[in-house]
Coordinates of C-alpha atoms (C1' of nucleotides) in Angstrom, one line a residue:
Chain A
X1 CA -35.2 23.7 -13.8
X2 CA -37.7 20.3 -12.4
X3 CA -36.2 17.2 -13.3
X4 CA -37.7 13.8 -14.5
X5 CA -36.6 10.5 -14.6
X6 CA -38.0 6.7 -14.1
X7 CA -37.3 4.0 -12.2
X8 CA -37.6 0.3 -12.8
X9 CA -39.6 -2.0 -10.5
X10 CA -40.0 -5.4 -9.9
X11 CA -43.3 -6.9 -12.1
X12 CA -45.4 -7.3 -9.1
X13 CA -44.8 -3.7 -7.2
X14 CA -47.7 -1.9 -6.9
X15 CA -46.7 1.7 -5.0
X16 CA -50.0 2.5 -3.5
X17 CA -50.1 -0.6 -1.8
X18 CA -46.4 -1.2 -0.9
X19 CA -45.2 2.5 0.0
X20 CA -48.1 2.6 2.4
X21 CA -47.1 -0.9 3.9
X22 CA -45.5 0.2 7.2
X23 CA -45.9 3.2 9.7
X24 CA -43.1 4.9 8.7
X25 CA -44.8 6.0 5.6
X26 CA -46.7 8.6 7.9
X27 CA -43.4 10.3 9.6
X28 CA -41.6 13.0 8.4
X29 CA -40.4 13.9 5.7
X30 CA -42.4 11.1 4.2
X31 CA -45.7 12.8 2.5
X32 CA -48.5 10.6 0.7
X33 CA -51.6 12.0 -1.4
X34 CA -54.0 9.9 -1.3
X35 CA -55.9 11.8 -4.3
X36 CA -52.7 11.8 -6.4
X37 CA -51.5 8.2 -5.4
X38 CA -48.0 10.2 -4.8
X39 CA -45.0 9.8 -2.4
X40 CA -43.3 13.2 -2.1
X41 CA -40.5 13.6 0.2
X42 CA -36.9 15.9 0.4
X43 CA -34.3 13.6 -0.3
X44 CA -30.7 14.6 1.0
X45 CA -28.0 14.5 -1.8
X46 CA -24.9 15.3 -2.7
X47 CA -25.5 18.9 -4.4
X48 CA -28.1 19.7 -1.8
X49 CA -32.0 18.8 -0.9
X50 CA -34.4 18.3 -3.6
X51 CA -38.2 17.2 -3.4
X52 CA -39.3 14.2 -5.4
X53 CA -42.6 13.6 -6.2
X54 CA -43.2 9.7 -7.3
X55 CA -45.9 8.3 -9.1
X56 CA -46.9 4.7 -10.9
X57 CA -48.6 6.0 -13.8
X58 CA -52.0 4.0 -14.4
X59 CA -51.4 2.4 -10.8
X60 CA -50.8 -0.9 -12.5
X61 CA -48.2 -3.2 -10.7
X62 CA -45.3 -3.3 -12.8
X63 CA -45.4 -0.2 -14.1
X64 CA -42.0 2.1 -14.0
X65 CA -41.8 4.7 -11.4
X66 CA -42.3 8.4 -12.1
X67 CA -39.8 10.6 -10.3
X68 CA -40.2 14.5 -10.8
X69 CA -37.2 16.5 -8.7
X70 CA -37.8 20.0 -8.1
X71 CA -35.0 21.0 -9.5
X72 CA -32.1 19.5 -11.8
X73 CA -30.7 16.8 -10.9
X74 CA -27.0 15.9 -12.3
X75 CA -26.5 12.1 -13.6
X76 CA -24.8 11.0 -10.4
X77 CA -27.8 12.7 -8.6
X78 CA -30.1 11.1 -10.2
X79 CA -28.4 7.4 -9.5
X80 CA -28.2 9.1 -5.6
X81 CA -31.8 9.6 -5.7
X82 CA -32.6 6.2 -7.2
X83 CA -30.8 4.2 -4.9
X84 CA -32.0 6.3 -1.7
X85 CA -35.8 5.1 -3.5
X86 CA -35.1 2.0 -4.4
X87 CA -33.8 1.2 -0.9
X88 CA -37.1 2.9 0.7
X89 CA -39.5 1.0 -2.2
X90 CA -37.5 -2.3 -1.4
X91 CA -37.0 -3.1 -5.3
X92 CA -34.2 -5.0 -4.4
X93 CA -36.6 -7.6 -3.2
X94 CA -37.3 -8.9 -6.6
X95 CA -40.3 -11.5 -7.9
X96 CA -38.8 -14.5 -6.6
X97 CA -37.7 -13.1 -2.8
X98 CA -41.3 -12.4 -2.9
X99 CA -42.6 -15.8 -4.0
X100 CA -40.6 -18.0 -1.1
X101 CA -42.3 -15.8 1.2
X102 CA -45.6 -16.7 -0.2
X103 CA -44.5 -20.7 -0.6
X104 CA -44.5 -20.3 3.9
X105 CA -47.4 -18.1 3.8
X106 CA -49.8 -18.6 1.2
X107 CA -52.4 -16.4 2.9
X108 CA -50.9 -13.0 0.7
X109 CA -50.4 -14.6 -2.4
X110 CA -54.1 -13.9 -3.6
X111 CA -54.5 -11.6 -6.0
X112 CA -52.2 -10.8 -9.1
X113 CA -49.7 -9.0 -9.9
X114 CA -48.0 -9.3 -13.6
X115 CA -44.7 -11.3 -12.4
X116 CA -44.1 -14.3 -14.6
X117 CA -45.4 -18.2 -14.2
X118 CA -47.6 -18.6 -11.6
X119 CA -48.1 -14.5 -10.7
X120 CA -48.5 -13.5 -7.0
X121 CA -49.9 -10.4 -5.7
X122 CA -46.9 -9.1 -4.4
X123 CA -47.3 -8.3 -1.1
X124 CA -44.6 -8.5 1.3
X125 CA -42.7 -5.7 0.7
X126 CA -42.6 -3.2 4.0
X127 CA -41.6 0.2 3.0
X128 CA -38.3 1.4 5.1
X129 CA -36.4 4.6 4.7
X130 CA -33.8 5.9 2.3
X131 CA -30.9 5.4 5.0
X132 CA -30.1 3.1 7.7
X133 CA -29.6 6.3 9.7
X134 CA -33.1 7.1 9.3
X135 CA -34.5 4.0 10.0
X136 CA -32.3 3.5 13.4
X137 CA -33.2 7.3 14.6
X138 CA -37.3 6.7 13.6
X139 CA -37.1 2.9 15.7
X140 CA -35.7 5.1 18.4
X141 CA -38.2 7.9 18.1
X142 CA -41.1 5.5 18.4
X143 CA -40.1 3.2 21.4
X144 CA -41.7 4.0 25.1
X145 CA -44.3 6.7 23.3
X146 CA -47.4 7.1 21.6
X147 CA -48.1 7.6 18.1
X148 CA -48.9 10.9 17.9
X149 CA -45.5 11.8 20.1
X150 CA -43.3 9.9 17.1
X151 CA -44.8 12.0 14.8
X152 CA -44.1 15.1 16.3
X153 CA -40.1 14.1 17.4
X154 CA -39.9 13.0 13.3
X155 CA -41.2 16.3 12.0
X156 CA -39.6 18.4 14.4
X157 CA -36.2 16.7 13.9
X158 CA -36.9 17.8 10.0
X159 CA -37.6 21.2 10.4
X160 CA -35.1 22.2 13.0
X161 CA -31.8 19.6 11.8
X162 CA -32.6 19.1 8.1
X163 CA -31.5 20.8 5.3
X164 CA -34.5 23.0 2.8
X165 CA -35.0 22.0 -0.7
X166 CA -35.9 24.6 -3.7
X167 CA -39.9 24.3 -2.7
X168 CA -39.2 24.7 1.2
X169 CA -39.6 20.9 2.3
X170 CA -37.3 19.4 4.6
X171 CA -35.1 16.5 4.8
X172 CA -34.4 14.3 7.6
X173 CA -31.1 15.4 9.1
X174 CA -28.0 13.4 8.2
X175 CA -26.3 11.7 10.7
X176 CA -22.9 14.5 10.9
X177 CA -26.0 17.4 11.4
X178 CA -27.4 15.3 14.4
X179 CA -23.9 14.6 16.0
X180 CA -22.9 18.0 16.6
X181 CA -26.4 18.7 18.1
X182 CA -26.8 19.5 21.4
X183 CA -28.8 17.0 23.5
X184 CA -30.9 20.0 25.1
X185 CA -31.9 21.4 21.9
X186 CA -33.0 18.4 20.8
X187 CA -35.2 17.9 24.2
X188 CA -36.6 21.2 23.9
X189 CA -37.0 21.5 20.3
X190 CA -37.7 18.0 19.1
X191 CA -39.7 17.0 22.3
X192 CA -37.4 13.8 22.2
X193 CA -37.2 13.7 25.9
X194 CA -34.6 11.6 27.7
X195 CA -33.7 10.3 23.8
X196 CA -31.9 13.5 23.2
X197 CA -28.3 11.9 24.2
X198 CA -29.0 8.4 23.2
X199 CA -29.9 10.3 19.3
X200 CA -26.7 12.8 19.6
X201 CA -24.5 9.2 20.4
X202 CA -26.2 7.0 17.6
X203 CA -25.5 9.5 15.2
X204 CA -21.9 10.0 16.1
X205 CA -21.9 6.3 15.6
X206 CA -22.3 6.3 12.1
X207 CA -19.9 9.2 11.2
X208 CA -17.3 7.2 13.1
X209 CA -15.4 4.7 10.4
X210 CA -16.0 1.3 11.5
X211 CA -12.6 0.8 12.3
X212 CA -12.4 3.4 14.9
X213 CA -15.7 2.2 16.7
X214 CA -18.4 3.6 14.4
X215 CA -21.2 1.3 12.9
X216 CA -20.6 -0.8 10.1
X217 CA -23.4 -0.5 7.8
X218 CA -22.0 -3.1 4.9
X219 CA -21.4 -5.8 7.6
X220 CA -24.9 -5.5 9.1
X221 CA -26.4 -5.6 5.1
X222 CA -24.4 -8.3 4.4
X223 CA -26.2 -11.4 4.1
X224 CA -23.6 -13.5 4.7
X225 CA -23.8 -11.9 8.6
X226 CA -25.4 -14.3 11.0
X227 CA -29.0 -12.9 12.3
X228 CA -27.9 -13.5 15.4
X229 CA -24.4 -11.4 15.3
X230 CA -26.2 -8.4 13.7
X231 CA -28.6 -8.6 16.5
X232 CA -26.2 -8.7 19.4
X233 CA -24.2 -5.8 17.7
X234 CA -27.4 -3.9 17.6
X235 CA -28.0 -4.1 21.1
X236 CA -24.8 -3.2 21.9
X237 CA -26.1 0.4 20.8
X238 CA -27.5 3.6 23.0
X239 CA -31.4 3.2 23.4
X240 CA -31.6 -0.2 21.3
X241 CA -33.1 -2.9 22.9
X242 CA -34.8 -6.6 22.5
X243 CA -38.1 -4.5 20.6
X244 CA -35.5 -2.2 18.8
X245 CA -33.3 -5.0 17.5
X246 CA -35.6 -7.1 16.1
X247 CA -37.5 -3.9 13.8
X248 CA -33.7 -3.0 12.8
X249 CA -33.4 -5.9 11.5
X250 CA -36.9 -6.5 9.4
X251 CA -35.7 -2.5 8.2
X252 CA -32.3 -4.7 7.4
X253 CA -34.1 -7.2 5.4
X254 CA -33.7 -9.8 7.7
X255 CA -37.0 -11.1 8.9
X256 CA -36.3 -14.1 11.2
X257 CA -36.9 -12.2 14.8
X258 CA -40.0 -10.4 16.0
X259 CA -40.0 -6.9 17.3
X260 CA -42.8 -7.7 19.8
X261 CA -44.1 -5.0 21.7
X262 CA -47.4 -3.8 23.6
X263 CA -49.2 -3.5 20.4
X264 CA -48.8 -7.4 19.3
X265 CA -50.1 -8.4 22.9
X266 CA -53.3 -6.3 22.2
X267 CA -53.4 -8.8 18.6
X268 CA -52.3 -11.3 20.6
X269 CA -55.2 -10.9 22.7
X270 CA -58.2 -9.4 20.7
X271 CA -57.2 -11.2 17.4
X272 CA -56.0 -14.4 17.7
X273 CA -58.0 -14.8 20.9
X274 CA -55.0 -15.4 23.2
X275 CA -55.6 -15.3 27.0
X276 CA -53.4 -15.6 29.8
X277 CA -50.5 -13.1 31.1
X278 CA -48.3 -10.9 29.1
X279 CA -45.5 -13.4 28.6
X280 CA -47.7 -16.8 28.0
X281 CA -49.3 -14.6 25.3
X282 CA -45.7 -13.5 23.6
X283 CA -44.8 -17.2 24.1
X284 CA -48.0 -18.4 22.4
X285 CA -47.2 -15.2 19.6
X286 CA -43.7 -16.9 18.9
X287 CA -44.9 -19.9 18.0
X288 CA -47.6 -19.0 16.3
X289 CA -44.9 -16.9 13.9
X290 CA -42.1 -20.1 14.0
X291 CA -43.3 -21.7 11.6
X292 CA -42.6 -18.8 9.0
X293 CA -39.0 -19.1 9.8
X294 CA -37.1 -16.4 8.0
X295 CA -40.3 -14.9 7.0
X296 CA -41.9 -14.5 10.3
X297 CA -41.5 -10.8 10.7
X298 CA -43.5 -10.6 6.9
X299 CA -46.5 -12.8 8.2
X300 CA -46.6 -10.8 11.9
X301 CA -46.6 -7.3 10.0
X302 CA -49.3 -8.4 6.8
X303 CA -51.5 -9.5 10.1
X304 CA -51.3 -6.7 12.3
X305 CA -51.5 -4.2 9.0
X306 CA -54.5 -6.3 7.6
X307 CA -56.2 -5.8 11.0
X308 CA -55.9 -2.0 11.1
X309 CA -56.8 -1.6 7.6
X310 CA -59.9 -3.9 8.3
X311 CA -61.0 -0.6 11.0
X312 CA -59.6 2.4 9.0
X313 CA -59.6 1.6 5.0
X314 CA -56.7 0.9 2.8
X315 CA -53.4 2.8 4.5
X316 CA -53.2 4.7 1.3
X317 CA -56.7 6.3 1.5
X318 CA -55.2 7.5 5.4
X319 CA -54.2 11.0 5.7
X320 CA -51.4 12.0 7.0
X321 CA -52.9 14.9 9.4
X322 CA -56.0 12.7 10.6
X323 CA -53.6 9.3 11.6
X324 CA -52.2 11.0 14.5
X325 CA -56.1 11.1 15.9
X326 CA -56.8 7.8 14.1
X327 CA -53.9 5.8 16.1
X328 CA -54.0 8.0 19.9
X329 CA -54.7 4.2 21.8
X330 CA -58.1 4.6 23.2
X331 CA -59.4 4.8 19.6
X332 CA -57.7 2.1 18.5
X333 CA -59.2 -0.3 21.2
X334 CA -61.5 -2.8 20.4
X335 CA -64.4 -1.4 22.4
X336 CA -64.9 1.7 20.6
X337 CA -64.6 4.5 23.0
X338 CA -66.9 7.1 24.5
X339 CA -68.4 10.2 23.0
X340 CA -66.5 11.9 25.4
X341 CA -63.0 10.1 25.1
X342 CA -63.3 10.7 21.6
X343 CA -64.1 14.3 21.5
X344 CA -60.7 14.8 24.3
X345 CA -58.8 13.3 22.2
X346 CA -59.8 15.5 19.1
X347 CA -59.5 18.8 21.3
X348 CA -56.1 17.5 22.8
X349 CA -54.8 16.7 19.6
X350 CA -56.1 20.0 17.9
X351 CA -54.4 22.2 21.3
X352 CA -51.2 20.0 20.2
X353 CA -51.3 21.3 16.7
X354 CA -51.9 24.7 17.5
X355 CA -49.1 25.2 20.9
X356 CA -46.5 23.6 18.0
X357 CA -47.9 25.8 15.8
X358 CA -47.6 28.8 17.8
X359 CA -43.4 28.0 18.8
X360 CA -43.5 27.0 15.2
Chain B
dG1 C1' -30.9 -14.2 35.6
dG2 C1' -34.9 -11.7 37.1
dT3 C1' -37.2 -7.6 38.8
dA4 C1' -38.3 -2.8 40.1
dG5 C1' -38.3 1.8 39.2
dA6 C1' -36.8 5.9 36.7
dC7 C1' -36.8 8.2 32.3
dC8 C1' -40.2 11.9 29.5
dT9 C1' -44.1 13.3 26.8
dG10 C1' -48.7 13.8 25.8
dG11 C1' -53.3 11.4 25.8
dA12 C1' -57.3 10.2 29.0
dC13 C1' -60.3 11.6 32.3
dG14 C1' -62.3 13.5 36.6
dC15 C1' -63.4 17.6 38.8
Chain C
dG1 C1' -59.0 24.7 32.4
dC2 C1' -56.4 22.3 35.7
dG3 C1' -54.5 18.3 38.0
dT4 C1' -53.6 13.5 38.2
dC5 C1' -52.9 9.1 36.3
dC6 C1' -51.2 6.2 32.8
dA7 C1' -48.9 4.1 28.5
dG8 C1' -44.8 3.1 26.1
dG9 C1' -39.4 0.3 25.6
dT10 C1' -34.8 0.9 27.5
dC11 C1' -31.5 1.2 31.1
dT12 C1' -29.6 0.7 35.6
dA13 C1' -29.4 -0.8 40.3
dC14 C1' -30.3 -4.3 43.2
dC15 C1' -31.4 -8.9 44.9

DNA sequence: GGTAGACCTGGACGC
DNA sequence: GCGTCCAGGTCTACC
């Protein structure tokens, strides 16, 4: 039998616009409908899988959350599901969090939400994923590759490591599933490439007690952690480096450092008109971010995602199938590319499709 | 401390 | 349809 159940949020969460907030919202086993306005994903829990289908009603910020499971859901399930949401919705980032960020950065405060004396719009809230797990194996998944690639490693690693709710979805494997993998099936079936035992290693990390080596997820949430200790710990780990750290710690909460990478040259460059070689234009990028201070990650990402939206339509009008086409790099240049480039790169992304489909 | 090259996959493009 | 080149961040060896 389904199961139904609400969820508080903040006054100024809107879910259409903060759920599709950061890329991760397009990687398995996170699904968005754009028709619908609905988040539907396999969340891993105690008594097994379940799909959860979440809605705003009325899309009107403030509104509670709708969660439908598709099956029942026991009282400590349901508290399982709604923290594993919560922490993915970031509604622990309440009214005021949001507000300081907008007193550094007034450019997002336009617009209103229904949060109390002098309402703000909201934004500022990137969407993350229920675990830290999750979060650490997608960073992974996405570094030294293209888009489309990322999305294949994430849904492979779903269909072939995670556990099958009631309606046939799949969750993203827990960390014990991944650390007993081997690293070759993970090459061959996930297409993870010279990740596979960098992925088996992080996830034996965090079985491991902290104590006996493993990673310490309350220390690196703690706030009272120094930014710059949870950073060096991070790069203490397989695969993590400078780009890794810093997006670990934005999907922390901690939004001081800047995950720069090739695609904040090219906004560097083509946005905020930046010339010069690739480190006097991440110089120039830091300091144009310093002034934000703990904020700074916030104010990078609301640019770069206010850019792409400007050439593709609100993210929550994207579909999920089309982004993979929508973000190969030649069509995301400035100079929009050639008949013929564009055509390849449908035909190469349809052959993709159909070779998975076909091992599938 | 800085730099070069390997790692692997799939998109881009020429033929 | 095939072959070649290239992008992408991390890691290691070397200077």
């Amino acid at each position: 039998m389904p199961s139904r159940f609400t969820i508080a949020v903040p006054s100024d969460y809107l879910l259409r616009r903060d759920y599709c907030s950061y890329g991760y919202f397009l990687l398995a086993p996170n699904h968005w409908e754009p028709e619908t306005l609905a988040l539907t994903r396999v969340l891993g829990l105690e008594g097994g899988a379940v799909t959860v289908r979440v809605t705003q009603p009325g899309d009107k910020a403030g509104s509670p959350l709708r969660v439908e499971g598709d099956r029942q859901l026991s009282a400590g399930e349901r508290g399982q599901a709604s923290a594993h949401l919560g922490r993915m919705l970031r509604l622990d980032e309440g009214y005021e969090q949001i507000r300081a960020f907008h007193a550094v950065d007034p450019r997002w405060r336009r617009g209103r939400g229904r949060g109390g004396g002098g309402a703000t719009s909201g934004r500022g809230r990137m969407m993350r994923s229920p675990t830290l797990f999750e979060d650490v194996i997608k960073t992974v998944t996405s570094c030294n590759v293209t888009w489309p690639s990322t999305v294949t490693m994430n849904r492979r690693l779903c269909e072939v490591f995670g556990a099958r709710s009631a309606s046939g979805g799949w969750a993203f494997p827990t960390a014990q599933r991944l650390s007993r993998a081997r690293p070759q099936t993970l090459r061959s079936q996930c297409s993870v490439g010279y990740r596979d035992g960098r992925i088996v290693e992080l996830a034996r990390l965090f079985t491991l007690a902290p104590a006996r080596g493993g990673i310490d997820e309350a220390w690196l949430a703690d706030p009272v952690t120094p930014d710059e200790a949870v950073r060096e710990s991070l790069l203490e780990l397989p695969g993590i480096g400078p780009y890794a750290a810093a997006n670990i710690m934005q999907l922390l909460g901690r939004y001081s450092r800047l995950p720069l990478d090739s695609e904040s040259l090219r906004h560097g460059r083509t946005v905020l008109g930046y010339t010069g070689n690739e480190r006097q234009v991440m110089k120039r990028l830091h300091e144009h971010y310093a002034p934000f201070g703990a904020h700074a990650f916030r104010s990078y990402w609301l640019e770069l995602w206010a850019h792409y939206e400007r050439k593709n339509g609100p993210a929550w009008t994207w579909r999920q199938e089309k982004t993979a086409k929508a973000f190969v790099a030649a069509l995301m240049k400035e100079k929009a590319p050639g008949k013929r480039a564009e055509k390849t790169a449908e035909r190469t992304v349809e052959r993709t499709a159909e070779k998975r489909a076909e091992k599938a």
